Structure formats: structure tokens, C-alpha cells
Tab-separated table of C-alpha atoms in Angstrom:
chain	number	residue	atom	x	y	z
K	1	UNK	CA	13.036	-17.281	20.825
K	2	UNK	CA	12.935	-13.931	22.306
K	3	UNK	CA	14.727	-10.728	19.814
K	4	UNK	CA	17.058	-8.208	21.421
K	5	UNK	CA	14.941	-5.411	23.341
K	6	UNK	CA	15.786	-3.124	20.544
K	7	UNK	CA	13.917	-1.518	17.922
K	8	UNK	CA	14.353	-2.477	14.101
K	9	UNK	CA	16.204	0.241	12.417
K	10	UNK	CA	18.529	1.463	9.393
K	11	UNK	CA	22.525	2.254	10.389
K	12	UNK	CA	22.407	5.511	9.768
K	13	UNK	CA	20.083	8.849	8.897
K	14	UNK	CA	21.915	8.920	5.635
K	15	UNK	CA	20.678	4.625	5.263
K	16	UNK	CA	17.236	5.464	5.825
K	17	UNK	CA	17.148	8.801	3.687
K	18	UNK	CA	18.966	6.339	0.799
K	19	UNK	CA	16.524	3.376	1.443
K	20	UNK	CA	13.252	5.911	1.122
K	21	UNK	CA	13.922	7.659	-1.817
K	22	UNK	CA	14.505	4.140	-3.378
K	23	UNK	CA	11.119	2.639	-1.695
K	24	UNK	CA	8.776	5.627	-2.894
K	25	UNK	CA	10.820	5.457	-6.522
K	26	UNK	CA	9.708	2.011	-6.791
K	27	UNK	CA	6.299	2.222	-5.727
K	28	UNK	CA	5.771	5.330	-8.386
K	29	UNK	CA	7.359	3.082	-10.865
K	30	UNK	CA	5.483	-0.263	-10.082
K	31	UNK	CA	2.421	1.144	-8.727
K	32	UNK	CA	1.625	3.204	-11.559
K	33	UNK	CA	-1.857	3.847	-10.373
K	34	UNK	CA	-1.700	5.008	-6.818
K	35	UNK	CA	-3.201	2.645	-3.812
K	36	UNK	CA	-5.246	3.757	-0.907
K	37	UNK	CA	-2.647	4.300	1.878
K	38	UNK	CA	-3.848	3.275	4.883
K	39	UNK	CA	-2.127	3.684	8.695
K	40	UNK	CA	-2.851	1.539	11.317
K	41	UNK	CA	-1.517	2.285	14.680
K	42	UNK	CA	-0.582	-0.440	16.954
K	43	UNK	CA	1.060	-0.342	20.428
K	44	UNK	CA	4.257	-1.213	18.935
K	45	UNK	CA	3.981	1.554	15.974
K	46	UNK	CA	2.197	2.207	13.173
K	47	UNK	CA	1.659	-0.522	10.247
K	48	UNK	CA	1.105	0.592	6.607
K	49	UNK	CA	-1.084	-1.036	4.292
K	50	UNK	CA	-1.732	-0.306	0.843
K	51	UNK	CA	-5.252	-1.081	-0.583
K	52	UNK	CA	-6.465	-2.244	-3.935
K	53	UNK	CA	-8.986	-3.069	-5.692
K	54	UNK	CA	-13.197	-3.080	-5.018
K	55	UNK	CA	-14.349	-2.300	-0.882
K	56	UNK	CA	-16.702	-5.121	-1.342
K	57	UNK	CA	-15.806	-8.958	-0.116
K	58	UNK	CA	-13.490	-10.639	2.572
K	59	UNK	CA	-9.847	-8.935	1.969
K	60	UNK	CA	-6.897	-10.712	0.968
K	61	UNK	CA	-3.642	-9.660	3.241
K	62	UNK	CA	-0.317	-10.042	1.703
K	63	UNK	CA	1.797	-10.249	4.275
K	64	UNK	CA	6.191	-10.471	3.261
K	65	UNK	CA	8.765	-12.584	4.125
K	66	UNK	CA	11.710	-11.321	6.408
K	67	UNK	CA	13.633	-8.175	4.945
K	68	UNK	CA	10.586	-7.818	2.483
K	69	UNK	CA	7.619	-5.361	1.941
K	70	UNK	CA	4.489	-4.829	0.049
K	71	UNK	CA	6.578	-4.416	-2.865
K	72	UNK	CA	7.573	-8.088	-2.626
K	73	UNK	CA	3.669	-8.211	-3.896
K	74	UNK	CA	4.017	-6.079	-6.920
K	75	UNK	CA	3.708	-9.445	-9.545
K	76	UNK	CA	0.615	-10.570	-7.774
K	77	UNK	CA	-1.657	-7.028	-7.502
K	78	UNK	CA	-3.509	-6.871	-10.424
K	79	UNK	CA	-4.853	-10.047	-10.942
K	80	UNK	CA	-5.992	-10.649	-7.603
K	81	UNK	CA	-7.212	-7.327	-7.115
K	82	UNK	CA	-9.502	-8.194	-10.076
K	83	UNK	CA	-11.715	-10.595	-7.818
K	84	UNK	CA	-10.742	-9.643	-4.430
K	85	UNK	CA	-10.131	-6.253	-2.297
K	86	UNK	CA	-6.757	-6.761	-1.590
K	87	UNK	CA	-4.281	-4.990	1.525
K	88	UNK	CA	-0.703	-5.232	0.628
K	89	UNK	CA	1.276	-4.515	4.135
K	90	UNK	CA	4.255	-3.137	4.716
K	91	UNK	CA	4.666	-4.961	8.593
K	92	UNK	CA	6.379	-3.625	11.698
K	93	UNK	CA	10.379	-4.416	12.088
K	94	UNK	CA	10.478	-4.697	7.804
K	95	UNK	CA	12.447	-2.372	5.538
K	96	UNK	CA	8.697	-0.587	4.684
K	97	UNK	CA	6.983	2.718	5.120
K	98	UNK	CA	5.819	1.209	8.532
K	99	UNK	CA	7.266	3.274	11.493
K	100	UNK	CA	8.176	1.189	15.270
K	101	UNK	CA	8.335	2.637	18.299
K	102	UNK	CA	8.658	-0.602	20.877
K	103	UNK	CA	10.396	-3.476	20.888
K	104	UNK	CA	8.405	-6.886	19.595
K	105	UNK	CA	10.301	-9.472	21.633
K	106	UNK	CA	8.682	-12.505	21.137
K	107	UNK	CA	5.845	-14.247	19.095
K	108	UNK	CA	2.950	-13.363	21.189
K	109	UNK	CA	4.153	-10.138	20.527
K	110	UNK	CA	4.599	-11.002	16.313
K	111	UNK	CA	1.274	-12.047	16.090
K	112	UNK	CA	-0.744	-9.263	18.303
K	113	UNK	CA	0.787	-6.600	16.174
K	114	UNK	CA	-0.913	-8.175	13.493
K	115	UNK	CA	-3.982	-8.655	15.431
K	116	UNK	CA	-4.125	-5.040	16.499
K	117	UNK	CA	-3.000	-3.919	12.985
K	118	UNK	CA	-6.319	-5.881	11.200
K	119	UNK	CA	-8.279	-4.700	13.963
K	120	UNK	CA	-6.845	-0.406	12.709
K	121	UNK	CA	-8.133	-1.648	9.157
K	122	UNK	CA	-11.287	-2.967	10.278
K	123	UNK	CA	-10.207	-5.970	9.347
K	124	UNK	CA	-12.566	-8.942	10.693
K	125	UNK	CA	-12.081	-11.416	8.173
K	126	UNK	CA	-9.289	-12.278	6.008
K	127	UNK	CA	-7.954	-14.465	3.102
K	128	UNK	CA	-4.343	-14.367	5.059
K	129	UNK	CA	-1.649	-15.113	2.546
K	130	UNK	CA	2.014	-15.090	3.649
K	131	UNK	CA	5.253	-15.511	2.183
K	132	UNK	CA	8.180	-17.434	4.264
K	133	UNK	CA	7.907	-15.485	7.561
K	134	UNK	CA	4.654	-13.974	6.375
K	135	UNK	CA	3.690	-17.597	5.875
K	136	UNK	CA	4.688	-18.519	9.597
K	137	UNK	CA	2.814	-15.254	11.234
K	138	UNK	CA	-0.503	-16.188	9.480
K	139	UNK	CA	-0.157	-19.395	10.690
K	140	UNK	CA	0.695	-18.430	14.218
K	141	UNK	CA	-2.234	-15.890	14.189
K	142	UNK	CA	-4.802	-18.407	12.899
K	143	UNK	CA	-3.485	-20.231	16.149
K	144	UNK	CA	-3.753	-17.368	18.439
K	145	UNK	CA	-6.926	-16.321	16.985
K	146	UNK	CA	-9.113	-19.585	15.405
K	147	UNK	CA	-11.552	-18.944	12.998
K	148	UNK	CA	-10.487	-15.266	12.179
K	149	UNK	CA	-8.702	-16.017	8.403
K	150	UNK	CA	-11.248	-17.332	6.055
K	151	UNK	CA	-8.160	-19.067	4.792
K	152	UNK	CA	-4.823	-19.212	4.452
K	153	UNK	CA	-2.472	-19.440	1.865
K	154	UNK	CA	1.477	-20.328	2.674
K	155	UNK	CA	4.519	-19.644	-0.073
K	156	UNK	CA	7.619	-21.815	1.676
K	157	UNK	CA	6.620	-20.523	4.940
K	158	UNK	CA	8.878	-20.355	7.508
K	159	UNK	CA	8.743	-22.683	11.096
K	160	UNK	CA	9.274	-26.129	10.014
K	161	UNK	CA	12.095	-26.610	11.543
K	162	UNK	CA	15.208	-24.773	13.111
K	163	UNK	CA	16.984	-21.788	10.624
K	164	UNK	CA	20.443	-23.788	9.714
K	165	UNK	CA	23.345	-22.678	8.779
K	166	UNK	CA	22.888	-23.931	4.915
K	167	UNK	CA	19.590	-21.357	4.694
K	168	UNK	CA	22.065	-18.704	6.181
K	169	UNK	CA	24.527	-19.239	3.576
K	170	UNK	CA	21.962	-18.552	0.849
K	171	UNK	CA	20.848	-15.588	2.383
K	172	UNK	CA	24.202	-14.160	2.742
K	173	UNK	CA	25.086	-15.091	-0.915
K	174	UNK	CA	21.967	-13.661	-2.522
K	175	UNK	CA	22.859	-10.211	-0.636
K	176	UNK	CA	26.634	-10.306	-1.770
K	177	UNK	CA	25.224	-11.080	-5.519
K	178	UNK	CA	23.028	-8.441	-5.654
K	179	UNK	CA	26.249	-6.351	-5.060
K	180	UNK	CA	28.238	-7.769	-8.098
K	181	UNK	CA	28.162	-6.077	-11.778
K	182	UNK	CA	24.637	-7.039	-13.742
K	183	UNK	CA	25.628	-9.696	-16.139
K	184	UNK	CA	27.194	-11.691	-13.329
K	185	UNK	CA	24.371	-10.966	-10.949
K	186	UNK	CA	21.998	-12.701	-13.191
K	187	UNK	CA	24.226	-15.528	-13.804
K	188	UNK	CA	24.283	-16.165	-10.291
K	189	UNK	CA	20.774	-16.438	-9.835
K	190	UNK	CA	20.091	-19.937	-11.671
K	191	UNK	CA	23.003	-21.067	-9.344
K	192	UNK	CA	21.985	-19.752	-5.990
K	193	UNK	CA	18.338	-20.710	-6.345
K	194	UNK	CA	17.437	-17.015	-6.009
K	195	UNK	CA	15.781	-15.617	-8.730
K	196	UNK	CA	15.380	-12.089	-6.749
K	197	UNK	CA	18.418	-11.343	-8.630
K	198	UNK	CA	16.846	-11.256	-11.532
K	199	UNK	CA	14.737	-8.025	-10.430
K	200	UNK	CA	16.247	-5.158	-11.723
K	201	UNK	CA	13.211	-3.043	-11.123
K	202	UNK	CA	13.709	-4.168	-7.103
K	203	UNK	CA	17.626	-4.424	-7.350
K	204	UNK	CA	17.910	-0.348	-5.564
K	205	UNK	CA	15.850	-0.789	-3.263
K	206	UNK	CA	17.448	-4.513	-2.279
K	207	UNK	CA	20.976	-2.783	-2.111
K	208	UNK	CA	19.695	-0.269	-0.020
K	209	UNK	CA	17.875	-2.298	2.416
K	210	UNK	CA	21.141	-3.955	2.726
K	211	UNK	CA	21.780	-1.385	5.860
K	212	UNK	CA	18.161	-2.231	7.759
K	213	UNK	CA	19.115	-4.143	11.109
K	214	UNK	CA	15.990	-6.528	11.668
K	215	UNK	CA	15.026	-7.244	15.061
K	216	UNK	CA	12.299	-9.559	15.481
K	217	UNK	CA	12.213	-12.502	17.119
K	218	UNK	CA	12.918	-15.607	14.537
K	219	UNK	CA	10.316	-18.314	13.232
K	220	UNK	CA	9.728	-21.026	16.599
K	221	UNK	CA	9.036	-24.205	14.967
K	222	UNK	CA	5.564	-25.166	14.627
K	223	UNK	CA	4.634	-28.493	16.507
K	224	UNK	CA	2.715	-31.210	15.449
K	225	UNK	CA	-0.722	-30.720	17.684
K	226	UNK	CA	-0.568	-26.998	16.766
K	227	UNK	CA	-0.543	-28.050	13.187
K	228	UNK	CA	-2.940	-30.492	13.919
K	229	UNK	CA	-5.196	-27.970	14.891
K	230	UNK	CA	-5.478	-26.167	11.861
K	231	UNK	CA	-9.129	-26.553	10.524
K	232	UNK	CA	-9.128	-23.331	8.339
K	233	UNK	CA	-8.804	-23.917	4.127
K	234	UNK	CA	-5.208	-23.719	3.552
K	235	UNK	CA	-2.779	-23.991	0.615
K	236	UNK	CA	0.927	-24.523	1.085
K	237	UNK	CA	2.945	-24.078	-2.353
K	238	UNK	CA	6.553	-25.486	-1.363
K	239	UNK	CA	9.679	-24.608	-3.378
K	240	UNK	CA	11.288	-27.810	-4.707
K	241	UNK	CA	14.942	-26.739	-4.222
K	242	UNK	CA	14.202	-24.232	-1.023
K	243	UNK	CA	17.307	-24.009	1.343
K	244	UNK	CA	14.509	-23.466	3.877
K	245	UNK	CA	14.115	-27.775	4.780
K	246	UNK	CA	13.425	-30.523	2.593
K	247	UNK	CA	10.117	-29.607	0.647
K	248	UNK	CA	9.265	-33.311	0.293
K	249	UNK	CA	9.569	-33.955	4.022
K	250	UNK	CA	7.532	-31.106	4.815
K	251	UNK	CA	4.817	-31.531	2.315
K	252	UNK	CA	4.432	-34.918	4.336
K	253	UNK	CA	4.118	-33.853	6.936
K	254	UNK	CA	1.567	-31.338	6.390
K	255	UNK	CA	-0.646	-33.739	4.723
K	256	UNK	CA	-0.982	-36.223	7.512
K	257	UNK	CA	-1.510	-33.542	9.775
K	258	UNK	CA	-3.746	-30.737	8.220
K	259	UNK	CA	-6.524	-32.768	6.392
K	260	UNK	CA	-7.979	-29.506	5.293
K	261	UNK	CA	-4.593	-28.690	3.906
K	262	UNK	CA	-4.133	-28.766	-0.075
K	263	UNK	CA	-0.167	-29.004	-0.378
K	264	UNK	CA	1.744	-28.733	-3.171
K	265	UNK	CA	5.561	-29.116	-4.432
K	266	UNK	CA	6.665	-26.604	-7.496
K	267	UNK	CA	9.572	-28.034	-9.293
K	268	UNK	CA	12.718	-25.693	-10.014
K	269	UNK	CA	11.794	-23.133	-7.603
K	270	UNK	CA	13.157	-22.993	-4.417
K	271	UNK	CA	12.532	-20.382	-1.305
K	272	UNK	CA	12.779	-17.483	-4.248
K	273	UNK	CA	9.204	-19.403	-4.883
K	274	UNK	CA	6.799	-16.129	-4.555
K	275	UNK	CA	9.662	-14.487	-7.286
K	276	UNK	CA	10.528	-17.431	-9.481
K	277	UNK	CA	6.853	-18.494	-10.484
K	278	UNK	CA	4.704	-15.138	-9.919
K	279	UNK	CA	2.567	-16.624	-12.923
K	280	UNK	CA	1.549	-20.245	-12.000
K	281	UNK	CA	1.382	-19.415	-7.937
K	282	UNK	CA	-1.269	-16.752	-9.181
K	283	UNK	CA	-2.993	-19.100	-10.834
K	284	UNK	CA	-3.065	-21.614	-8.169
K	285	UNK	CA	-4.321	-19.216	-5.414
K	286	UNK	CA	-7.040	-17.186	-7.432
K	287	UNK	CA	-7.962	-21.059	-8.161
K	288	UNK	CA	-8.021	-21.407	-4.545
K	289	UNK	CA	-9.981	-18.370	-3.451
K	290	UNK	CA	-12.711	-19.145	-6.053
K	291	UNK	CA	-15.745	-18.907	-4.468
K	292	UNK	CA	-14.587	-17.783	-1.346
């Protein structure tokens, strides 16, 4: 599916002033000792990617869901930046320090702006890890480009199937929560499967990105003989209750079709997975990257 030939943007000067000062508060409040910023230009703009931890060793790239940043990492940074050099990155056409200039209208286009971005960082190799639509451009570029990930590692990624109207609804719920007085907000989360709510630390710079107008082209559904083809190491961590599909069904599926797959179902969370369970889906990825 093709996006409009427009460029992802905020409403207003005053929205992306507003959304800024929020995103740099955060990061001197989370990131108390200060990453390497790097910039990588691209032909559709410039990517930003934050690195931590040692130079030495295969890099592990964090890449965000939709609406998300290298923020959405913040949980994860220190442990696996322990073992591993690790690029947080704030992508094109994401609420982020990253700046577009072009249109991406399609998923060639998704997945070359990657490509090109790694390629800025000097990137060759890379532990890809990717969170919902993260989760569905690592596995699209490991398509596009075979061989190139040493692995991959997939929170509820997106493109198993066609966005419906019940994941809509939760997204459109979670942003109206995160609007409502604190004690209710948090109620809410338990409710709405969404334990972003929960994040007061994030909750500014959530309200504020509230005014970003995404324009990227959505998640195409992955087929069968493109899944097939997969032959990289790869976990998939699937969120019991997501709103994204049935985690069952798709857990299935994966396993009869990516033998080198190691798939796994986390009970209680949902697509708020990456948020919900920051501890145990550490755990199970350093486990995974172990000697790799």
C-alpha cells in the first residue's frame, strides 16, 4: 500500500517546538549519561541514531514501532549495551530527532531508507531487533537484502495480516487515555491492554506527539514463501492478548514456516509487549544473542 506523497510532519511550528523540548527533556532525564549521536543522511533525509556501549562486535539496531522512537528503547539500553554495541534509531517519518525531506511512498522505499541509513553508520552487519512496525521493516529488509542481519529479533511485529478496525480502536483509546487525569489513566491501562500508560516518565512526550501526522506507507502482509524464505536466527516474542491478530494463530504459523524461527507466546501482555515485560523480553533476547 502506497502513503500519500507527503512528508511526515507535526501540525504546527508551535507542535514541533512543544514535541522537542519534551523529546530532549526526556532523553536528559532517561539518558543520564549522554550517547554518541550519530547522523546518517539518506535520500529521503537524515536518520538519527544514538550509540551505546563498546565499538567492538556486530551492533544491535533497535528499531520502534509506529509513532515511537529510540526512547521506546530506554528499558532495554543498559543491559544490552553491557554485551553488545548497541544503535538506538530514531527512523525517518517517526516523532524523533530524525529530519525528512521526501516522501517514502511505498515499502521498497521503507526498507532502502534503512538500507542507506546502515550503510551512513557503516553498518554491515546487524543483530536487527524491531518492535511492531520495527519488527515488520527488519523483516522486509532481511528480504530485500538476505544474509545482511546476523539475526533478527521480532516484539509483536507488524504484517501478519490486514490492520482491522479492532487494532484501530486500541490505538485510538490508548491516545484518548493518556489524555485523562493520572489515577484514571493508570486504571485504564490493565483494561486497554496498554501498559504505555503506565509511563509517566514518557507520558509528555506521548501527549505531545499526539500532533505528529505519520505518513508512511502501512505494514503489507507478509506471505507465506517470503516467510518461508527466512533462513536468518530469529526470535518472535508474541503478546498473548495483542489487538494486533491472534498470537496463537500466528505463532503457528511461524513455526511451520520459519524452521530457524524460535517463537514464543508471553502471557498477559499484549501489543504493549516491548512496555509490559521490559524485564523477561531482556532476558530472553540477551539469551538469544549469546554467543553471537
Amino acid at each position: 500500500m502506497k502513503a500519500p506523497d507527503r512528508i511526515s510532519e507535526f501540525t504546527s511550528d508551535r507542535a514541533r517546538t512543544r514535541f522537542h523540548t519534551a523529546y530532549d527533556q526526556a532523553r536528559a532525564r532517561l539518558w543520564p549519561a549522554p550517547p554518541e549521536t550519530v547522523v546518517a543522511p539518506t535520500r529521503f533525509g537524515e536518520v538519527v541514531a544514538y550509540r551505546f556501549g563498546s565499538a567492538e562486535g556486530t551492533p544491535v539496531v533497535l528499531l520502534p514501532g509506529a509513532g515511537g522512537n529510540a526512547l521506546s528503547w530506554t528499558p532495554y539500553l543498559a543491559r544490552l549495551s553491557a554485551h553488545h554495541p548497541v544503535l538506538a534509531v530514531d527512523p525517518i517519518g517517526e516523532p524523533g530527532a530524525a529530519r525528512q525531506t521526501a516522501p517514502v511512498p511505498d515499502e521498497g522505499a521503507v526498507v532502502e531508507c534503512l538500507a542507506e541509513a546502515l550503510d551512513a553508520l557503516d553498518v554491515r552487519r546487524a543483530h536487527l531487533v524491531g518492535m511492531s512496525y520495527g519488527g515488520w521493516l527488519a523483516l522486509r529488509h532481511e528480504l530485500r537484502f538476505p544474509g545482511r542481519a546476523a539475526s533478527l529479533t521480532l516484539l509483536d511485529p507488524a504484517g501478519f495480516g490486514a490492520v482491522s478496525g479492532r487494532f484501530l480502536l486500541w490505538v485510538v483509546a490508548g491516545g484518548l487515555a493518556a489524555l485523562t487525569p493520572g489515577p484514571l489513566r493508570r486504571r485504564l491501562a490493565g483494561p486497554l491492554g496498554n501498559a504505555t500508560l503506565r509511563q509517566e516518565e514518557l507520558l509528555g512526550l506521548l501527549r505531545a506527539s499526539l500532533s505528529f501526522r505519520r505518513r508512511l506507507p502501512a505494514a503489507t502482509p507478509l506471505a507465506d514463501a517470503e516467510l518461508a524464505s527466512i533462513t536468518v536466527p530469529t526470535l518472535v516474542l508474541l503478546g498473548a492478548r495483542s489487538r494486533l491478530y491472534d498470537a496463537a494463530d500466528v505463532a503457528e504459523r511461524l513455526r511451520g514456516l520459519v524452521p530457524t524461527a524460535d517463537v514464543e507466546v508471553v502471557p498477559d501482555a499484549g501489543h504493549d509487549l516491548p512496555v509490559h515485560s521490559p524485564g523477561p523480553v531482556t532476558d530472553r533476547i540477551e539469551e538469544f544473542l549469546a554467543g553471537r
